[in-house]
Amino acid sequence: MHQAVTPSNGDELQSEYFVARHDAAAAVAALDRPRPAVTPVLGAIEEALAPFGARPHWSEVWTTVPKTLRALYGKYADFEKPMARYDPPGTFRNDFLDRHFPQ
C-alpha cells in the first residue's frame, strides 16, 4: 500500500541496499568513506536524469538544491507543517533540515 507521506508515487525506479538491523549504524558509517569520491559525480548523474523528473531518495547521497527539491516533490511543503506543529522550538532539527527546510 502506498502511503501519501513517502517520496515515491509507486512508479519510480530506485536503487537501495538493505542490511541487517544490527549492522545499520556501521553500514551508514561505512558510506562516509567513499563519499568524497562519489559526490563530484552526483551532479552529472542528477543533470542527466533531470529531463525525467528524477527525484533523489531522502536517505541517499545527492547534491540537489532545496529550490529544485521543492519543485520535484509536490508535497514538499506538507512536511514543513508537521515540523512546525510538533517541534516548534526546533529541538529535533539538524543540518539537513536547516538546509532544506529553513525556519
Tab-separated table of C-alpha atoms in Angstrom:
chain	number	residue	atom	x	y	z
A	1	MET	CA	0.000	0.000	0.000
A	2	HIS	CA	1.390	3.394	-0.981
A	3	GLN	CA	1.439	5.965	1.795
A	4	ALA	CA	0.884	9.624	0.975
A	5	VAL	CA	3.912	10.681	3.027
A	6	THR	CA	6.504	8.728	1.048
A	7	PRO	CA	8.659	10.419	-1.611
A	8	SER	CA	7.536	7.772	-4.078
A	9	ASN	CA	4.331	7.625	-6.017
A	10	GLY	CA	4.948	3.987	-6.835
A	11	ASP	CA	6.046	4.436	-10.447
A	12	GLU	CA	9.728	5.159	-9.909
A	13	LEU	CA	12.785	3.031	-10.380
A	14	GLN	CA	15.080	3.336	-7.412
A	15	SER	CA	18.086	1.513	-6.048
A	16	GLU	CA	18.675	0.796	-2.401
A	17	TYR	CA	20.626	-1.627	-0.313
A	18	PHE	CA	19.345	-3.460	2.721
A	19	VAL	CA	21.500	-4.597	5.621
A	20	ALA	CA	20.647	-6.393	8.839
A	21	ARG	CA	19.362	-4.061	11.548
A	22	HIS	CA	22.281	-4.888	13.835
A	23	ASP	CA	24.695	-3.676	11.102
A	24	ALA	CA	22.789	-0.466	10.309
A	25	ALA	CA	24.983	2.013	12.199
A	26	ALA	CA	28.203	0.503	10.862
A	27	ALA	CA	26.794	0.437	7.319
A	28	VAL	CA	25.835	4.111	7.443
A	29	ALA	CA	29.290	4.983	8.798
A	30	ALA	CA	30.896	2.922	6.019
A	31	LEU	CA	29.156	5.070	3.411
A	32	ASP	CA	31.049	8.131	4.602
A	33	ARG	CA	34.361	6.673	3.364
A	34	PRO	CA	33.537	6.717	-0.373
A	35	ARG	CA	31.513	9.955	-0.154
A	36	PRO	CA	34.402	12.255	-1.279
A	37	ALA	CA	34.905	10.150	-4.417
A	38	VAL	CA	31.193	9.822	-5.203
A	39	THR	CA	29.934	13.339	-4.532
A	40	PRO	CA	31.584	15.013	-7.572
A	41	VAL	CA	29.858	12.519	-9.891
A	42	LEU	CA	26.394	13.103	-8.435
A	43	GLY	CA	25.876	16.452	-10.149
A	44	ALA	CA	26.437	14.844	-13.559
A	45	ILE	CA	24.071	11.980	-12.704
A	46	GLU	CA	21.388	14.359	-11.441
A	47	GLU	CA	21.776	16.553	-14.530
A	48	ALA	CA	21.432	13.522	-16.834
A	49	LEU	CA	18.280	12.391	-15.015
A	50	ALA	CA	16.706	15.870	-14.766
A	51	PRO	CA	14.714	15.565	-18.025
A	52	PHE	CA	12.935	12.593	-16.466
A	53	GLY	CA	11.892	14.432	-13.307
A	54	ALA	CA	14.096	12.132	-11.219
A	55	ARG	CA	13.898	12.831	-7.501
A	56	PRO	CA	16.609	11.884	-5.043
A	57	HIS	CA	15.762	9.384	-2.343
A	58	TRP	CA	15.920	11.140	1.041
A	59	SER	CA	18.192	8.558	2.631
A	60	GLU	CA	20.734	8.564	-0.186
A	61	VAL	CA	23.608	10.910	-1.039
A	62	TRP	CA	22.712	13.671	-3.512
A	63	THR	CA	23.503	17.285	-4.347
A	64	THR	CA	20.114	18.619	-5.486
A	65	VAL	CA	19.500	22.102	-4.091
A	66	PRO	CA	16.424	22.876	-1.948
A	67	LYS	CA	14.750	25.023	-4.623
A	68	THR	CA	14.895	22.142	-7.101
A	69	LEU	CA	13.707	19.639	-4.487
A	70	ARG	CA	10.694	21.809	-3.734
A	71	ALA	CA	9.758	21.722	-7.425
A	72	LEU	CA	10.298	17.950	-7.726
A	73	TYR	CA	8.304	16.976	-4.643
A	74	GLY	CA	4.717	18.169	-4.908
A	75	LYS	CA	4.162	17.622	-1.194
A	76	TYR	CA	7.431	19.182	-0.061
A	77	ALA	CA	5.647	21.940	1.859
A	78	ASP	CA	3.420	19.360	3.557
A	79	PHE	CA	6.445	18.192	5.544
A	80	GLU	CA	7.005	21.691	6.899
A	81	LYS	CA	3.605	21.744	8.594
A	82	PRO	CA	4.148	18.825	11.000
A	83	MET	CA	7.684	20.046	11.737
A	84	ALA	CA	6.304	23.400	12.817
A	85	ARG	CA	3.448	21.815	14.732
A	86	TYR	CA	5.283	19.031	16.558
A	87	ASP	CA	8.695	20.636	17.012
A	88	PRO	CA	8.148	24.412	17.177
A	89	PRO	CA	11.404	25.115	19.057
A	90	GLY	CA	13.413	23.019	16.571
A	91	THR	CA	14.692	20.574	19.185
A	92	PHE	CA	15.000	17.749	16.649
A	93	ARG	CA	16.387	19.831	13.787
A	94	ASN	CA	19.763	19.075	12.226
A	95	ASP	CA	21.971	20.468	9.447
A	96	PHE	CA	19.967	18.666	6.768
A	97	LEU	CA	16.646	20.127	7.938
A	98	ASP	CA	18.160	23.581	8.355
A	99	ARG	CA	19.428	23.480	4.758
A	100	HIS	CA	16.308	22.064	3.149
A	101	PHE	CA	13.544	23.306	5.430
A	102	PRO	CA	14.715	26.608	6.906
A	103	GLN	CA	12.573	28.009	9.692
